[in-house]
Amino acid sequence: MSRLVVVSNRVAPIHEGEATAGGLAAGVMDALRQSGGLWFGWSGRTLPQSVVPPDSLTPGSPPAVACSGPVTLYTTDLTQRDYDEYYKGFSNSTLWPTMHYQISLARFEHQDYLGYQRVNRHFAVSLAALLKEDDVIWVHDYHLMLLATALREIGVRNRIGFFLHVPFPASSVFSTIPVHAELGRGLATFDLIGFQTEGDQRAFSNYMREELQAETCPEGHLQLGHRVVRTGVYPIGVEADPLRAEAIRGRDDPAICDYKGRLDQRALIMSVERLDYSKGLRQRFSAFERFLVQCPEWRRQVEYLQIAPPSRSDVEAYQTIRRELEGEAGRINGRFAELDWTPLRYLNRSFPRDQLMPLYALAAVGLVTPLRDGMNLVAKEYVAAQDPEDPGVLILSQFAGAARELDGAVRVNPHDEAGMAYAMKIALQMPVAEKRDRHASMMRSLRTNSLDAWRDRFLFDLRLAEAGLSAAA
Ligand code: GDG
């Protein structure tokens, strides 16, 4: 079997149990541990410009190596300028907001795009030095849309697949990016492009037809010039049984026992995510406030725990949302708290995974209400961690990719604060028999769309795809 080579912006922390607050790292590391292989990405270090050759291309420079069981990690450094232009600039200030329909937050600077092209080329050159002839290359996410083009330009002939973890937006939204056509053609250079949902796949096909004049071939693939562009839907999953086992093990953790004692029979509503404007925290805080106003009988009976580790904190939009949430949390607690009750516990830090799972299991309600989300692994982890005999209720945004599969969730529109407040009431009052039915149905879907299934189905299709050796027209 050919070796698997995974490429993503960052590689996960090497040691098991180290907190990673990102879905890609969690999913890819678990998937790679099973199959073994090589994982290449940025080390997280930035070097001052002065120690790096002028355009930061360092062909042949050996990247650092580390091993974690069957997974070998190779990393490369970036310069401060690479970081500012490629990562903070084009990836996280142009692409991320646009892919999540937040075009009013998107900023485009041509210089940033040049940095994005440069780092994609830098990744290609460093990676090429590590490749064997029959390696299968699996590239992850929006930071690396130009990587296949860059690899083909330097003569790499291996199969190259791409998986987009975030949504692919409507054509009219994606085309607001001034260089959208180069990105579209860059994506079309991969031998297989994987999406989280059929909606994302459809949006991409529409974009390719409307903006790049691609055509649909009789077999259903897209044709762009002479290239056949293959796409597929591969919803990322979780491994349910280990998560439940972790939830059970963690029940005896002193911190968890202590917290359970302090909850004192109150129902726990819980949310976890990176502090990101796409996750709908502001709307959720307002919905919780509405719930407390409209259901005074639940005051003192409930606590809302929001875990939100800071993310991308040097991007302005993230500083703004953080300030707003701190203000809102203080205001809501100021309005409703009693001497012996704080309604909203807002924690700006990450938790080790072995504490997160028992906390999920403790929560009567898992509140997952992103404005847009490629999939949302927290929703799936919450379901997996529950006791099947007495499960909690998942409240889930209709705009999370996971909503396609998790039909037992109470579905909400995250822009409808009154609707979310009502959903909290319904969830807290739900009879146990209904909770069990809903949970069982969601567990069936978790088992069908497991993490292993995600990896195996993508790689099966990629191995079948022919390596297209020319760049897209
Ligand atoms: C992207 C897409 C897609 C969070 N806080 C802590 C912590 N986490 C872990 C969660 C979960 C992961 O991070 C978050 O994954 P999500 O899927 O919810 O969201 P993104 O980070 O935005 O991920 C997303 C995903 O990629 C995979 O394709 O689903 O749509 O945006 O695993 O548990 N983990 C620990 N401490 C924390 O405080 N240990």
Short mmCIF file of C-alpha atoms and ligand atoms in Angstrom, two decimals:
data_model
loop_
_atom_site.label_atom_id
_atom_site.label_comp_id
_atom_site.label_asym_id
_atom_site.label_seq_id
_atom_site.Cartn_x
_atom_site.Cartn_y
_atom_site.Cartn_z
CA MET A 1 0.00 0.00 0.00
CA SER A 2 1.35 3.45 -0.93
CA ARG A 3 2.42 5.76 1.88
CA LEU A 4 0.04 8.51 3.02
CA VAL A 5 1.46 12.03 3.12
CA VAL A 6 -0.76 14.57 4.83
CA VAL A 7 -0.17 18.30 4.41
CA SER A 8 -1.88 21.03 6.40
CA ASN A 9 -1.01 24.49 7.61
CA ARG A 10 -0.11 23.23 11.10
CA VAL A 11 0.69 19.77 12.37
CA ALA A 12 -0.94 18.71 15.65
CA PRO A 13 0.98 18.75 18.95
CA ILE A 14 2.91 15.50 19.16
CA HIS A 15 1.98 14.33 22.61
CA GLU A 16 -1.35 12.68 23.16
CA GLY A 17 -3.52 14.60 25.59
CA GLU A 18 -2.05 17.97 24.63
CA ALA A 19 -4.94 20.35 24.01
CA THR A 20 -5.65 21.19 20.38
CA ALA A 21 -8.64 23.46 20.06
CA GLY A 22 -8.94 22.94 16.30
CA GLY A 23 -11.07 20.38 14.49
CA LEU A 24 -8.64 19.72 11.67
CA ALA A 25 -5.74 18.80 13.96
CA ALA A 26 -7.93 16.56 16.13
CA GLY A 27 -9.45 14.75 13.13
CA VAL A 28 -6.30 14.36 11.05
CA MET A 29 -4.12 13.12 13.91
CA ASP A 30 -6.66 10.47 14.89
CA ALA A 31 -7.01 9.39 11.25
CA LEU A 32 -3.23 9.24 10.67
CA ARG A 33 -2.58 7.26 13.87
CA GLN A 34 -4.61 4.44 12.36
CA SER A 35 -2.99 4.37 8.92
CA GLY A 36 0.50 5.66 9.71
CA GLY A 37 2.29 8.05 7.38
CA LEU A 38 3.92 11.41 7.16
CA TRP A 39 2.45 14.76 8.18
CA PHE A 40 3.96 17.96 6.90
CA GLY A 41 3.12 21.51 7.98
CA TRP A 42 4.26 24.74 9.56
CA SER A 43 6.11 24.39 12.87
CA GLY A 44 4.32 27.37 14.41
CA ARG A 45 7.68 29.20 14.62
CA THR A 46 8.32 32.46 12.82
CA LEU A 47 11.86 33.50 11.98
CA PRO A 48 12.94 37.11 11.63
CA GLN A 49 13.20 38.08 7.97
CA SER A 50 16.92 38.81 8.32
CA VAL A 51 17.91 35.15 8.79
CA VAL A 52 16.04 33.90 5.71
CA PRO A 53 16.91 34.24 2.00
CA PRO A 54 15.05 37.12 0.30
CA ASP A 55 11.85 35.43 -0.92
CA SER A 56 11.84 32.90 1.93
CA LEU A 57 12.08 29.99 -0.49
CA THR A 58 14.56 27.61 1.07
CA PRO A 59 14.75 24.67 -1.35
CA GLY A 60 16.40 21.63 0.09
CA SER A 61 16.53 22.95 3.64
CA PRO A 62 15.72 19.92 5.80
CA PRO A 63 12.59 20.43 7.87
CA ALA A 64 12.54 19.37 11.53
CA VAL A 65 11.37 15.83 12.29
CA ALA A 66 9.50 14.25 15.16
CA CYS A 67 7.79 10.90 15.55
CA SER A 68 4.56 9.95 17.22
CA GLY A 69 4.07 6.19 16.85
CA PRO A 70 3.47 5.41 13.17
CA VAL A 71 3.21 9.11 12.31
CA THR A 72 6.30 11.10 11.32
CA LEU A 73 5.93 14.84 11.53
CA TYR A 74 7.96 17.16 9.36
CA THR A 75 7.70 20.86 9.93
CA THR A 76 8.99 23.96 8.29
CA ASP A 77 9.36 27.48 9.65
CA LEU A 78 7.86 30.64 8.21
CA THR A 79 9.22 34.15 8.28
CA GLN A 80 7.38 36.91 10.10
CA ARG A 81 6.43 38.31 6.70
CA ASP A 82 5.05 34.90 5.56
CA TYR A 83 3.02 34.72 8.75
CA ASP A 84 1.61 38.21 8.34
CA GLU A 85 0.73 37.85 4.65
CA TYR A 86 -0.12 34.17 4.17
CA TYR A 87 -1.56 33.21 7.55
CA LYS A 88 -2.91 36.28 9.31
CA GLY A 89 -3.61 38.09 6.05
CA PHE A 90 -4.94 36.08 3.13
CA SER A 91 -5.89 32.87 4.98
CA ASN A 92 -7.53 34.32 8.05
CA SER A 93 -8.58 37.82 7.04
CA THR A 94 -9.72 37.09 3.46
CA LEU A 95 -10.52 33.40 3.03
CA TRP A 96 -11.88 32.42 6.46
CA PRO A 97 -14.51 35.20 6.71
CA THR A 98 -15.54 34.76 3.06
CA MET A 99 -15.91 30.98 3.31
CA HIS A 100 -18.13 31.61 6.36
CA TYR A 101 -20.29 34.21 4.58
CA GLN A 102 -18.89 37.08 6.68
CA ILE A 103 -17.86 39.24 3.74
CA SER A 104 -18.18 42.45 5.74
CA LEU A 105 -15.24 41.18 7.86
CA ALA A 106 -13.14 40.13 4.85
CA ARG A 107 -10.10 42.26 3.97
CA PHE A 108 -8.15 41.80 0.75
CA GLU A 109 -4.59 43.03 0.20
CA HIS A 110 -2.77 41.99 -2.94
CA GLN A 111 0.47 41.78 -0.96
CA ASP A 112 -1.14 39.15 1.29
CA TYR A 113 -2.08 37.09 -1.73
CA LEU A 114 1.52 37.23 -2.97
CA GLY A 115 2.53 35.87 0.44
CA TYR A 116 -0.08 33.11 0.12
CA GLN A 117 1.33 32.09 -3.28
CA ARG A 118 4.88 32.26 -1.91
CA VAL A 119 4.14 30.01 1.08
CA ASN A 120 2.24 27.50 -1.06
CA ARG A 121 5.36 27.33 -3.28
CA HIS A 122 7.60 27.08 -0.22
CA PHE A 123 5.52 24.16 1.10
CA ALA A 124 5.71 22.49 -2.32
CA VAL A 125 9.49 22.77 -2.54
CA SER A 126 10.07 21.54 1.03
CA LEU A 127 7.59 18.70 0.63
CA ALA A 128 8.95 17.55 -2.74
CA ALA A 129 12.27 16.75 -1.06
CA LEU A 130 10.48 14.21 1.18
CA LEU A 131 8.36 12.42 -1.40
CA LYS A 132 8.64 8.88 -2.71
CA GLU A 133 7.33 7.91 -6.12
CA ASP A 134 4.08 6.24 -5.10
CA ASP A 135 3.17 8.42 -2.09
CA VAL A 136 -0.42 9.61 -2.02
CA ILE A 137 -0.63 13.25 -0.96
CA TRP A 138 -3.65 14.49 1.01
CA VAL A 139 -3.77 18.27 1.41
CA HIS A 140 -6.03 19.88 4.00
CA ASP A 141 -7.95 23.10 4.02
CA TYR A 142 -8.15 26.62 2.74
CA HIS A 143 -4.56 27.66 3.50
CA LEU A 144 -3.24 25.44 0.71
CA MET A 145 -5.57 25.82 -2.27
CA LEU A 146 -2.61 26.48 -4.58
CA LEU A 147 -0.44 23.60 -3.41
CA ALA A 148 -1.28 21.17 -6.25
CA THR A 149 -0.42 23.85 -8.81
CA ALA A 150 2.88 24.54 -7.05
CA LEU A 151 3.73 20.82 -6.81
CA ARG A 152 2.91 20.16 -10.48
CA GLU A 153 5.04 23.17 -11.50
CA ILE A 154 8.11 21.55 -9.92
CA GLY A 155 7.40 18.19 -11.52
CA VAL A 156 5.68 16.21 -8.73
CA ARG A 157 3.66 13.45 -10.41
CA ASN A 158 2.02 11.79 -7.39
CA ARG A 159 -1.74 11.70 -6.77
CA ILE A 160 -2.82 14.81 -4.86
CA GLY A 161 -6.16 15.14 -3.07
CA PHE A 162 -7.63 18.12 -1.24
CA PHE A 163 -10.16 18.20 1.58
CA LEU A 164 -11.94 21.44 2.46
CA HIS A 165 -12.82 21.49 6.17
CA VAL A 166 -14.76 24.75 5.96
CA PRO A 167 -17.87 25.51 3.89
CA PHE A 168 -17.61 26.33 0.19
CA PRO A 169 -19.86 29.39 -0.06
CA ALA A 170 -22.32 30.41 -2.78
CA SER A 171 -20.71 31.42 -6.05
CA SER A 172 -21.75 35.07 -5.55
CA VAL A 173 -19.89 35.09 -2.22
CA PHE A 174 -16.72 33.24 -3.29
CA SER A 175 -16.40 35.51 -6.31
CA THR A 176 -16.08 38.57 -4.03
CA ILE A 177 -12.45 37.45 -3.53
CA PRO A 178 -10.56 39.44 -6.18
CA VAL A 179 -8.35 36.43 -7.05
CA HIS A 180 -11.17 33.86 -6.90
CA ALA A 181 -10.51 32.54 -10.41
CA GLU A 182 -6.90 31.65 -9.59
CA LEU A 183 -8.10 29.85 -6.48
CA GLY A 184 -10.81 28.01 -8.44
CA ARG A 185 -8.28 26.88 -11.04
CA GLY A 186 -5.87 25.96 -8.24
CA LEU A 187 -8.51 23.70 -6.67
CA ALA A 188 -9.27 22.14 -10.03
CA THR A 189 -5.61 21.06 -10.29
CA PHE A 190 -6.08 18.54 -7.45
CA ASP A 191 -6.99 15.00 -8.53
CA LEU A 192 -9.87 14.86 -6.05
CA ILE A 193 -11.57 17.63 -4.06
CA GLY A 194 -13.48 16.52 -0.95
CA PHE A 195 -16.24 18.50 0.77
CA GLN A 196 -18.04 18.08 4.08
CA THR A 197 -21.57 18.23 2.64
CA GLU A 198 -23.46 17.96 -0.62
CA GLY A 199 -24.32 21.64 -0.26
CA ASP A 200 -20.61 22.55 -0.35
CA GLN A 201 -20.00 20.28 -3.34
CA ARG A 202 -22.96 21.82 -5.17
CA ALA A 203 -21.80 25.37 -4.38
CA PHE A 204 -18.34 24.55 -5.79
CA SER A 205 -19.78 23.02 -8.97
CA ASN A 206 -22.06 26.05 -9.45
CA TYR A 207 -19.10 28.36 -8.95
CA MET A 208 -16.97 26.46 -11.46
CA ARG A 209 -19.76 26.55 -14.07
CA GLU A 210 -20.81 30.16 -13.51
CA GLU A 211 -17.43 31.82 -13.09
CA LEU A 212 -14.92 29.53 -14.83
CA GLN A 213 -17.18 28.13 -17.57
CA ALA A 214 -16.59 24.53 -16.48
CA GLU A 215 -18.96 21.98 -17.99
CA THR A 216 -20.58 18.89 -16.55
CA CYS A 217 -19.42 15.70 -18.29
CA PRO A 218 -21.80 12.78 -18.81
CA GLU A 219 -20.35 10.86 -15.79
CA GLY A 220 -21.29 13.82 -13.58
CA HIS A 221 -17.75 15.20 -13.15
CA LEU A 222 -16.79 18.74 -14.02
CA GLN A 223 -14.68 19.44 -17.05
CA LEU A 224 -12.45 22.51 -17.07
CA GLY A 225 -10.64 22.81 -20.40
CA HIS A 226 -8.99 19.41 -20.87
CA ARG A 227 -9.12 18.54 -17.18
CA VAL A 228 -11.68 16.36 -15.50
CA VAL A 229 -12.33 17.73 -12.00
CA ARG A 230 -13.42 15.05 -9.53
CA THR A 231 -15.27 16.01 -6.37
CA GLY A 232 -16.86 14.01 -3.56
CA VAL A 233 -18.63 14.37 -0.22
CA TYR A 234 -16.81 12.99 2.84
CA PRO A 235 -18.33 14.18 6.13
CA ILE A 236 -15.64 14.13 8.83
CA GLY A 237 -16.57 12.07 11.88
CA VAL A 238 -15.43 11.04 15.35
CA GLU A 239 -14.62 7.68 16.90
CA ALA A 240 -17.59 7.40 19.23
CA ASP A 241 -16.53 4.57 21.57
CA PRO A 242 -13.19 6.01 22.72
CA LEU A 243 -14.90 9.33 23.41
CA ARG A 244 -17.56 7.68 25.57
CA ALA A 245 -14.83 5.70 27.37
CA GLU A 246 -12.96 8.95 28.04
CA ALA A 247 -16.16 10.52 29.38
CA ILE A 248 -16.63 7.60 31.78
CA ARG A 249 -12.98 7.57 32.90
CA GLY A 250 -13.06 11.30 33.59
CA ARG A 251 -16.02 11.11 35.97
CA ASP A 252 -13.59 10.48 38.83
CA ASP A 253 -11.31 13.38 37.97
CA PRO A 254 -11.22 15.55 41.14
CA ALA A 255 -11.86 18.75 39.17
CA ILE A 256 -14.93 17.22 37.51
CA CYS A 257 -16.26 15.84 40.82
CA ASP A 258 -15.76 19.23 42.42
CA TYR A 259 -17.58 21.01 39.61
CA LYS A 260 -20.44 18.52 39.73
CA GLY A 261 -20.78 19.17 43.46
CA ARG A 262 -20.86 22.91 42.93
CA LEU A 263 -23.53 22.58 40.24
CA ASP A 264 -25.68 21.20 43.04
CA GLN A 265 -28.34 19.53 40.83
CA ARG A 266 -28.57 22.52 38.49
CA ALA A 267 -28.94 21.62 34.82
CA LEU A 268 -25.80 22.36 32.82
CA ILE A 269 -25.96 23.92 29.35
CA MET A 270 -22.55 23.68 27.70
CA SER A 271 -20.76 25.04 24.64
CA VAL A 272 -17.14 24.63 23.51
CA GLU A 273 -15.36 26.22 20.58
CA ARG A 274 -12.45 28.35 19.52
CA LEU A 275 -13.31 31.98 20.14
CA ASP A 276 -14.38 32.75 16.58
CA TYR A 277 -17.03 35.07 15.16
CA SER A 278 -18.32 32.27 12.89
CA LYS A 279 -19.36 30.21 15.92
CA GLY A 280 -22.31 32.46 16.85
CA LEU A 281 -21.33 33.15 20.47
CA ARG A 282 -22.78 36.66 20.58
CA GLN A 283 -26.19 35.50 19.35
CA ARG A 284 -26.06 32.57 21.76
CA PHE A 285 -25.33 34.79 24.78
CA SER A 286 -28.33 36.96 23.83
CA ALA A 287 -30.51 33.87 23.42
CA PHE A 288 -29.51 32.67 26.89
CA GLU A 289 -30.40 36.07 28.32
CA ARG A 290 -33.79 35.87 26.60
CA PHE A 291 -34.30 32.40 28.03
CA LEU A 292 -33.69 33.74 31.55
CA VAL A 293 -36.20 36.55 30.94
CA GLN A 294 -38.87 34.35 29.38
CA CYS A 295 -38.47 31.36 31.71
CA PRO A 296 -37.92 32.83 35.18
CA GLU A 297 -38.74 29.42 36.68
CA TRP A 298 -35.39 28.21 35.31
CA ARG A 299 -33.32 30.89 37.05
CA ARG A 300 -31.07 29.29 39.70
CA GLN A 301 -31.93 25.91 38.14
CA VAL A 302 -29.50 26.18 35.26
CA GLU A 303 -25.90 27.15 34.51
CA TYR A 304 -24.48 27.92 31.07
CA LEU A 305 -20.80 26.96 30.74
CA GLN A 306 -19.04 28.48 27.73
CA ILE A 307 -15.50 27.28 27.07
CA ALA A 308 -13.87 29.44 24.38
CA PRO A 309 -10.08 29.20 24.02
CA PRO A 310 -8.74 32.29 22.24
CA SER A 311 -7.80 31.79 18.62
CA ARG A 312 -6.05 33.99 16.00
CA SER A 313 -5.88 36.72 18.60
CA ASP A 314 -3.67 38.98 16.47
CA VAL A 315 -6.43 39.37 13.85
CA GLU A 316 -8.53 42.44 14.59
CA ALA A 317 -11.95 40.83 14.10
CA TYR A 318 -11.04 38.28 16.80
CA GLN A 319 -9.99 41.02 19.25
CA THR A 320 -13.34 42.74 18.64
CA ILE A 321 -15.46 39.64 19.27
CA ARG A 322 -13.46 38.85 22.41
CA ARG A 323 -14.06 42.34 23.83
CA GLU A 324 -17.76 42.16 22.98
CA LEU A 325 -18.22 38.77 24.63
CA GLU A 326 -16.41 39.82 27.80
CA GLY A 327 -18.75 42.81 28.00
CA GLU A 328 -21.85 40.71 27.35
CA ALA A 329 -20.94 37.97 29.84
CA GLY A 330 -20.35 40.59 32.55
CA ARG A 331 -23.60 42.36 31.73
CA ILE A 332 -25.73 39.18 31.75
CA ASN A 333 -24.23 37.99 35.03
CA GLY A 334 -24.61 41.49 36.50
CA ARG A 335 -28.27 41.45 35.57
CA PHE A 336 -29.23 37.97 36.83
CA ALA A 337 -26.62 36.64 39.28
CA GLU A 338 -27.49 36.04 42.93
CA LEU A 339 -25.17 35.67 45.91
CA ASP A 340 -25.20 31.90 45.38
CA TRP A 341 -25.75 31.66 41.60
CA THR A 342 -23.81 32.79 38.53
CA PRO A 343 -25.85 31.99 35.40
CA LEU A 344 -23.06 32.20 32.81
CA ARG A 345 -19.57 30.80 33.34
CA TYR A 346 -17.38 32.07 30.50
CA LEU A 347 -13.89 30.54 30.35
CA ASN A 348 -11.33 31.85 27.88
CA ARG A 349 -8.99 28.91 28.00
CA SER A 350 -8.62 25.43 26.59
CA PHE A 351 -9.28 22.27 28.58
CA PRO A 352 -7.48 18.94 28.29
CA ARG A 353 -9.50 16.48 26.22
CA ASP A 354 -9.85 14.04 29.13
CA GLN A 355 -11.74 16.74 31.07
CA LEU A 356 -13.79 17.93 28.13
CA MET A 357 -15.47 14.55 27.58
CA PRO A 358 -16.77 14.12 31.18
CA LEU A 359 -17.97 17.72 31.07
CA TYR A 360 -19.96 16.94 27.90
CA ALA A 361 -21.44 13.93 29.71
CA LEU A 362 -22.44 16.12 32.64
CA ALA A 363 -24.25 18.62 30.44
CA ALA A 364 -28.02 18.26 30.07
CA VAL A 365 -27.82 20.39 26.94
CA GLY A 366 -25.06 20.73 24.34
CA LEU A 367 -25.51 24.10 22.69
CA VAL A 368 -23.81 24.24 19.27
CA THR A 369 -25.03 27.20 17.24
CA PRO A 370 -22.47 28.38 14.66
CA LEU A 371 -23.55 30.91 12.04
CA ARG A 372 -21.75 28.67 9.51
CA ASP A 373 -19.55 25.64 10.05
CA GLY A 374 -18.02 23.12 7.67
CA MET A 375 -19.01 20.23 9.95
CA ASN A 376 -18.58 20.94 13.71
CA LEU A 377 -16.94 18.14 15.62
CA VAL A 378 -18.07 19.41 19.02
CA ALA A 379 -21.66 18.49 18.13
CA LYS A 380 -20.55 14.93 17.33
CA GLU A 381 -18.30 14.65 20.38
CA TYR A 382 -21.13 15.82 22.63
CA VAL A 383 -23.43 13.08 21.31
CA ALA A 384 -20.71 10.42 21.59
CA ALA A 385 -19.93 11.32 25.22
CA GLN A 386 -23.53 10.86 26.46
CA ASP A 387 -24.85 8.05 28.61
CA PRO A 388 -27.31 6.25 26.25
CA GLU A 389 -29.66 5.58 29.17
CA ASP A 390 -29.86 9.19 30.24
CA PRO A 391 -28.49 11.31 27.42
CA GLY A 392 -28.40 15.06 27.13
CA VAL A 393 -30.02 17.00 24.29
CA LEU A 394 -28.08 18.55 21.42
CA ILE A 395 -29.27 21.95 20.19
CA LEU A 396 -27.71 22.40 16.76
CA SER A 397 -27.56 25.19 14.20
CA GLN A 398 -29.07 24.40 10.84
CA PHE A 399 -25.96 26.02 9.30
CA ALA A 400 -23.48 23.48 10.72
CA GLY A 401 -22.52 20.74 8.27
CA ALA A 402 -23.29 18.27 11.08
CA ALA A 403 -26.99 19.23 10.88
CA ARG A 404 -27.25 17.12 7.67
CA GLU A 405 -26.53 13.98 9.69
CA LEU A 406 -27.59 14.63 13.30
CA ASP A 407 -31.33 14.38 12.82
CA GLY A 408 -32.00 13.80 16.53
CA ALA A 409 -30.82 17.29 17.46
CA VAL A 410 -33.16 20.17 18.26
CA ARG A 411 -32.45 22.31 15.20
CA VAL A 412 -32.23 26.08 15.45
CA ASN A 413 -31.53 29.09 13.28
CA PRO A 414 -28.70 30.92 15.11
CA HIS A 415 -30.03 34.27 13.87
CA ASP A 416 -33.33 33.64 15.67
CA GLU A 417 -32.60 34.40 19.32
CA ALA A 418 -36.17 33.82 20.46
CA GLY A 419 -36.16 30.45 18.68
CA MET A 420 -32.93 29.48 20.43
CA ALA A 421 -34.32 30.52 23.82
CA TYR A 422 -37.39 28.37 23.17
CA ALA A 423 -35.18 25.45 22.13
CA MET A 424 -33.35 25.66 25.50
CA LYS A 425 -36.67 25.36 27.30
CA ILE A 426 -37.78 22.41 25.13
CA ALA A 427 -34.42 20.66 25.63
CA LEU A 428 -34.42 21.11 29.41
CA GLN A 429 -37.97 19.75 29.69
CA MET A 430 -37.65 16.88 27.24
CA PRO A 431 -38.87 13.49 28.55
CA VAL A 432 -36.13 10.90 28.92
CA ALA A 433 -37.74 8.47 26.42
CA GLU A 434 -37.60 11.11 23.68
CA LYS A 435 -34.01 11.96 24.61
CA ARG A 436 -33.03 8.31 24.26
CA ASP A 437 -34.69 7.99 20.84
CA ARG A 438 -33.03 11.10 19.53
CA HIS A 439 -29.65 10.04 20.92
CA ALA A 440 -29.91 6.51 19.46
CA SER A 441 -30.67 7.92 16.04
CA MET A 442 -27.67 10.27 16.18
CA MET A 443 -25.39 7.45 17.36
CA ARG A 444 -26.35 5.42 14.28
CA SER A 445 -25.20 8.26 12.10
CA LEU A 446 -21.96 8.71 14.10
CA ARG A 447 -21.14 5.06 13.56
CA THR A 448 -21.84 5.22 9.80
CA ASN A 449 -19.84 8.39 9.28
CA SER A 450 -16.94 7.61 11.60
CA LEU A 451 -13.49 9.15 11.35
CA ASP A 452 -12.13 5.94 9.84
CA ALA A 453 -14.89 5.96 7.22
CA TRP A 454 -14.02 9.58 6.36
CA ARG A 455 -10.35 8.75 5.78
CA ASP A 456 -10.91 5.42 4.05
CA ARG A 457 -13.57 6.69 1.64
CA PHE A 458 -11.51 9.73 0.66
CA LEU A 459 -8.32 7.74 0.14
CA PHE A 460 -10.13 4.98 -1.75
CA ASP A 461 -11.49 7.55 -4.23
CA LEU A 462 -8.14 9.35 -4.43
CA ARG A 463 -6.28 6.13 -5.21
CA LEU A 464 -8.79 5.44 -8.01
CA ALA A 465 -8.43 8.93 -9.48
CA GLU A 466 -5.83 9.31 -12.16
CA ALA A 467 -3.03 11.71 -11.36
CA GLY A 468 -3.74 14.64 -13.67
CA LEU A 469 -0.33 15.93 -14.50
CA SER A 470 -1.24 19.25 -16.04
CA ALA A 471 -2.45 22.31 -14.17
CA ALA A 472 -6.08 23.31 -14.73
CA ALA A 473 -6.84 25.44 -17.78
C1 GDG B 1 -12.64 23.08 11.41
C2 GDG B 1 -13.97 23.49 10.76
C3 GDG B 1 -14.78 21.14 10.99
C4 GDG B 1 -12.22 22.95 21.34
N1 GDG B 1 -11.91 23.54 22.52
C5 GDG B 1 -11.08 22.69 23.14
C6 GDG B 1 -10.88 21.58 22.33
N2 GDG B 1 -11.58 21.77 21.23
C7 GDG B 1 -11.66 20.78 20.15
C8 GDG B 1 -13.03 20.17 20.05
C9 GDG B 1 -13.05 19.69 18.61
C10 GDG B 1 -12.21 20.75 17.93
O1 GDG B 1 -11.42 21.39 18.91
C11 GDG B 1 -13.06 21.82 17.26
O2 GDG B 1 -13.53 21.30 16.07
P1 GDG B 1 -14.77 21.93 15.29
O3 GDG B 1 -15.10 20.99 14.20
O4 GDG B 1 -15.89 22.10 16.23
O5 GDG B 1 -14.34 23.37 14.77
P2 GDG B 1 -13.04 24.05 14.02
O6 GDG B 1 -11.87 24.18 14.91
O7 GDG B 1 -13.54 25.34 13.47
O8 GDG B 1 -12.66 23.03 12.84
C12 GDG B 1 -15.10 22.60 11.27
C13 GDG B 1 -13.38 20.79 11.47
O9 GDG B 1 -12.39 21.71 10.99
C14 GDG B 1 -12.98 19.39 11.06
O10 GDG B 1 -13.16 19.20 9.70
O11 GDG B 1 -15.71 20.33 11.67
O12 GDG B 1 -16.31 22.94 10.63
O13 GDG B 1 -14.24 24.87 11.03
O14 GDG B 1 -12.43 18.46 18.47
O15 GDG B 1 -13.16 19.16 21.00
N3 GDG B 1 -10.11 20.53 22.66
C15 GDG B 1 -9.50 20.59 23.86
N4 GDG B 1 -9.64 21.66 24.71
C16 GDG B 1 -10.43 22.71 24.38
O16 GDG B 1 -10.57 23.65 25.17
N5 GDG B 1 -8.73 19.56 24.25
#
